[in-house]
Coordinates of C-alpha atoms in Angstrom, one line a residue:
M1 CA 0.0 0.0 0.0
A2 CA 2.8 2.3 0.8
F3 CA 4.3 1.6 -2.6
F4 CA 1.0 2.5 -4.3
G5 CA 0.8 5.6 -2.2
F6 CA 4.2 6.7 -3.4
F7 CA 3.1 6.8 -7.0
S8 CA -0.3 8.4 -6.2
K9 CA 1.3 11.5 -4.7
K10 CA 1.1 14.6 -6.8
E11 CA 4.5 15.7 -8.0
K12 CA 5.6 18.8 -6.2
P13 CA 6.0 21.8 -8.6
P14 CA 9.5 23.1 -9.0
E15 CA 10.4 26.1 -6.9
H16 CA 11.5 29.2 -8.6
S17 CA 13.6 32.1 -7.3
S18 CA 12.1 35.5 -6.9
F19 CA 14.2 36.7 -9.9
A20 CA 12.9 33.8 -12.1
T21 CA 9.3 34.7 -11.0
S22 CA 9.9 38.3 -12.0
I23 CA 11.1 37.2 -15.5
F24 CA 8.0 35.0 -15.7
H25 CA 5.7 38.0 -15.0
V26 CA 7.5 40.0 -17.7
L27 CA 8.0 37.4 -20.4
G28 CA 5.4 34.7 -19.6
F29 CA 7.8 31.8 -19.0
Y30 CA 10.4 30.8 -16.4
P31 CA 14.1 31.0 -17.5
T32 CA 16.3 27.9 -17.6
N33 CA 19.5 29.8 -17.3
E34 CA 18.8 32.7 -14.9
D35 CA 22.4 34.1 -15.3
L36 CA 21.7 35.1 -18.9
Y37 CA 18.8 37.3 -17.9
K38 CA 20.7 38.7 -14.9
D39 CA 23.5 39.7 -17.2
A40 CA 21.0 41.1 -19.7
L41 CA 19.7 43.5 -17.0
V42 CA 23.0 44.7 -15.7
H43 CA 24.1 48.1 -17.1
R44 CA 27.8 48.6 -17.4
S45 CA 27.7 51.5 -14.8
V46 CA 27.3 48.8 -12.1
I47 CA 30.6 47.1 -12.9
R48 CA 32.7 50.0 -14.0
N49 CA 35.3 49.1 -11.4
R50 CA 34.5 45.4 -11.1
K51 CA 35.9 43.8 -14.3
E52 CA 35.2 40.3 -13.1
L53 CA 31.5 40.7 -13.5
S54 CA 29.4 40.7 -16.8
N55 CA 27.2 43.4 -18.2
N56 CA 24.6 43.3 -21.0
E57 CA 26.5 44.7 -23.9
R58 CA 27.3 41.4 -25.7
L59 CA 23.7 40.2 -25.2
E60 CA 22.5 43.6 -26.5
F61 CA 24.6 43.1 -29.6
L62 CA 23.0 39.6 -30.2
G63 CA 19.5 40.7 -29.4
D64 CA 19.7 43.7 -31.8
S65 CA 20.4 41.3 -34.6
V66 CA 17.6 38.9 -33.6
I67 CA 15.1 41.7 -33.4
D68 CA 16.2 43.0 -36.9
L69 CA 15.7 39.5 -38.3
V70 CA 12.3 38.9 -36.8
V71 CA 11.0 42.4 -37.7
A72 CA 12.4 42.0 -41.3
E73 CA 10.5 38.7 -41.7
W74 CA 7.3 40.3 -40.3
L75 CA 7.6 43.2 -42.7
M76 CA 8.1 40.9 -45.7
E77 CA 4.8 39.1 -44.8
Q78 CA 2.9 42.3 -44.1
F79 CA 4.0 44.3 -47.2
K80 CA 4.6 41.8 -50.0
N81 CA 4.8 44.5 -52.7
E82 CA 7.0 47.1 -51.1
P83 CA 10.6 47.6 -52.3
E84 CA 13.6 47.1 -50.1
G85 CA 14.0 50.8 -49.5
V86 CA 10.6 51.1 -47.9
L87 CA 11.0 48.0 -45.9
T88 CA 14.3 49.3 -44.5
Q89 CA 12.6 52.6 -43.5
L90 CA 9.7 50.7 -41.8
R91 CA 12.1 48.5 -39.9
A92 CA 14.1 51.6 -38.7
K93 CA 10.8 53.1 -37.5
I94 CA 9.9 50.0 -35.5
V95 CA 13.3 49.4 -33.9
N96 CA 14.2 53.0 -33.2
R97 CA 15.4 53.7 -29.6
K98 CA 12.3 55.6 -28.5
N99 CA 10.0 52.7 -29.5
L100 CA 12.2 50.1 -27.8
N101 CA 12.4 52.2 -24.7
D102 CA 8.6 52.5 -24.6
C103 CA 8.1 48.8 -25.1
S104 CA 10.6 48.0 -22.4
I105 CA 8.9 50.3 -19.9
K106 CA 5.4 49.1 -20.8
M107 CA 6.3 45.5 -20.1
G108 CA 7.9 46.4 -16.8
L109 CA 11.4 45.5 -17.7
D110 CA 12.7 48.8 -16.4
K111 CA 11.9 47.7 -12.8
L112 CA 14.4 44.9 -13.1
I113 CA 17.3 46.9 -14.6
K114 CA 20.4 47.4 -12.4
T115 CA 22.4 50.6 -12.7
D116 CA 24.8 52.4 -10.4
G117 CA 21.7 54.2 -9.0
K118 CA 22.7 57.6 -10.3
I119 CA 21.1 57.2 -13.7
K120 CA 17.5 58.0 -14.4
L121 CA 16.3 55.4 -16.9
R122 CA 13.6 57.4 -18.6
N123 CA 16.2 59.9 -19.8
T124 CA 18.4 57.3 -21.4
S125 CA 18.4 54.5 -24.0
I126 CA 19.0 52.0 -21.3
P127 CA 15.5 50.4 -21.2
G128 CA 15.6 49.7 -24.9
N129 CA 19.2 48.4 -24.7
C130 CA 18.2 46.0 -22.0
L131 CA 15.2 44.8 -24.0
E132 CA 17.6 43.9 -26.8
A133 CA 19.8 42.2 -24.3
V134 CA 16.9 40.2 -22.9
I135 CA 15.9 39.1 -26.4
G136 CA 19.5 37.9 -26.8
A137 CA 19.1 36.0 -23.5
V138 CA 15.9 34.3 -24.7
Y139 CA 17.6 33.3 -27.9
L140 CA 20.5 31.6 -26.1
D141 CA 18.3 30.2 -23.3
V142 CA 15.6 28.8 -25.4
N143 CA 15.7 29.3 -29.2
L144 CA 14.9 31.6 -32.0
K145 CA 11.3 30.6 -32.1
K146 CA 10.7 31.7 -28.5
A147 CA 12.6 34.9 -29.0
S148 CA 10.4 35.6 -32.0
E149 CA 7.3 35.0 -29.9
V150 CA 8.5 37.6 -27.4
I151 CA 9.3 40.1 -30.1
Q152 CA 5.9 39.5 -31.7
K153 CA 4.2 40.1 -28.4
V154 CA 6.0 43.1 -26.9
I155 CA 7.2 45.0 -30.0
L156 CA 5.1 44.0 -33.1
G157 CA 1.9 43.3 -31.2
H158 CA 1.2 47.0 -30.7
I159 CA 1.8 48.1 -34.3
D160 CA -0.9 48.9 -36.8
A161 CA 0.5 47.9 -40.2
E162 CA -1.7 50.3 -42.2
D163 CA -0.8 53.3 -40.0
L164 CA 2.9 52.3 -40.2
I165 CA 3.0 52.2 -44.0
S166 CA 0.9 55.3 -44.4
N167 CA 3.1 57.4 -42.1
T168 CA 6.3 56.0 -43.6
T169 CA 5.5 56.5 -47.3
N170 CA 3.9 60.0 -46.8
F171 CA 7.2 61.8 -47.4
K172 CA 5.8 65.3 -47.3
S173 CA 4.4 64.7 -43.8
R174 CA 7.7 63.3 -42.6
L175 CA 9.5 66.3 -44.1
L176 CA 7.1 68.7 -42.4
E177 CA 7.5 66.9 -39.1
W178 CA 11.3 67.0 -39.3
S179 CA 11.2 70.7 -40.1
Q180 CA 9.1 71.4 -37.0
Q181 CA 11.4 69.4 -34.8
E182 CA 14.5 71.0 -36.3
K183 CA 12.9 74.5 -36.4
K184 CA 13.6 74.8 -40.1
Q185 CA 11.6 77.0 -42.5
I186 CA 10.3 74.9 -45.3
E187 CA 8.5 75.9 -48.5
F188 CA 7.0 73.9 -51.4
V189 CA 7.1 75.8 -54.7
I190 CA 4.7 74.4 -57.3
S191 CA 4.8 75.4 -60.9
E192 CA 3.2 74.2 -64.1
I193 CA 5.3 72.9 -67.0
F194 CA 4.6 71.4 -70.4
E195 CA 6.2 68.4 -72.0
S196 CA 5.0 67.3 -75.4
E197 CA 2.0 69.6 -75.0
K198 CA 1.1 67.8 -71.8
K199 CA 0.7 69.8 -68.6
L200 CA 2.7 68.5 -65.7
F201 CA 3.6 70.0 -62.3
E202 CA 7.0 70.6 -60.8
A203 CA 7.5 70.8 -57.1
E204 CA 10.6 72.3 -55.4
V205 CA 11.5 71.8 -51.8
V206 CA 13.1 74.9 -50.3
I207 CA 14.5 74.8 -46.8
G208 CA 15.9 77.9 -45.2
G209 CA 16.0 79.6 -48.6
E210 CA 18.0 76.7 -50.1
S211 CA 16.7 74.5 -52.9
I212 CA 16.9 70.9 -51.7
S213 CA 15.1 68.9 -54.4
K214 CA 12.9 69.1 -57.4
A215 CA 10.5 66.6 -59.0
I216 CA 7.8 66.4 -61.7
G217 CA 4.4 64.7 -61.4
K218 CA 1.1 64.4 -63.1
N219 CA -0.5 66.5 -60.4
K220 CA 0.6 68.7 -57.5
K221 CA 0.3 65.9 -54.9
E222 CA 2.4 63.5 -56.9
A223 CA 5.1 66.1 -57.6
S224 CA 5.2 67.2 -53.9
Q225 CA 5.6 63.6 -52.7
K226 CA 8.4 62.9 -55.2
A227 CA 10.2 66.0 -54.3
S228 CA 9.7 65.3 -50.5
K229 CA 11.0 61.8 -51.0
Q230 CA 14.2 63.1 -52.6
A231 CA 14.6 65.7 -49.8
V232 CA 14.1 63.0 -47.1
E233 CA 16.7 60.8 -48.7
S234 CA 19.1 63.7 -49.2
L235 CA 18.8 64.9 -45.6
S236 CA 19.0 61.3 -44.3
I237 CA 15.7 61.7 -42.3
S238 CA 14.7 58.5 -40.6

């Protein structure tokens, strides 16, 4: 009877450390190798004078590449007809530091980050960097599939694909937004031209009195967008 009772007992669930439980609440699973996640959440300011300890920079390097890969694959699926240049711009918009910072803070990762105590996280890129490092830790601790699931949930899950493509390909809006941020005076000069007796429109982008770009279109809107696209590329506006 004792032998039977031994097998009938419910198996005791594994005990997890408080740190592993914190990771579970943030990522939705318990880590196998806790040290990877601990390293991912240690900023270099903590170990400035303690060379024997690890920080998150190597994991950040790895996680950055994993995020780029997963986001690129997602964009390929979402926008099957967009050229490489547009996809590159879309990815840059998704993985920019502000967006990664916001994602990190929303998921509560900032509460687990260790710094020297003198740094205010919200005024730095540290939350986003740590998110990249944690993704690197997930990749090493589990696999690419699990890392992809986390990225889909915490980064891509809040993105509206239609809004993303609309805001990214509206070059005139991006140019106007940039001019406001940089406090630059911008002007769109539209003129009519004729080619083979066909009326077209030429748009010129003038910033601070300097001509930046010119383009021709079938209508004013098309010409303005083409000229704005040239200006955005010329000024390296992300």
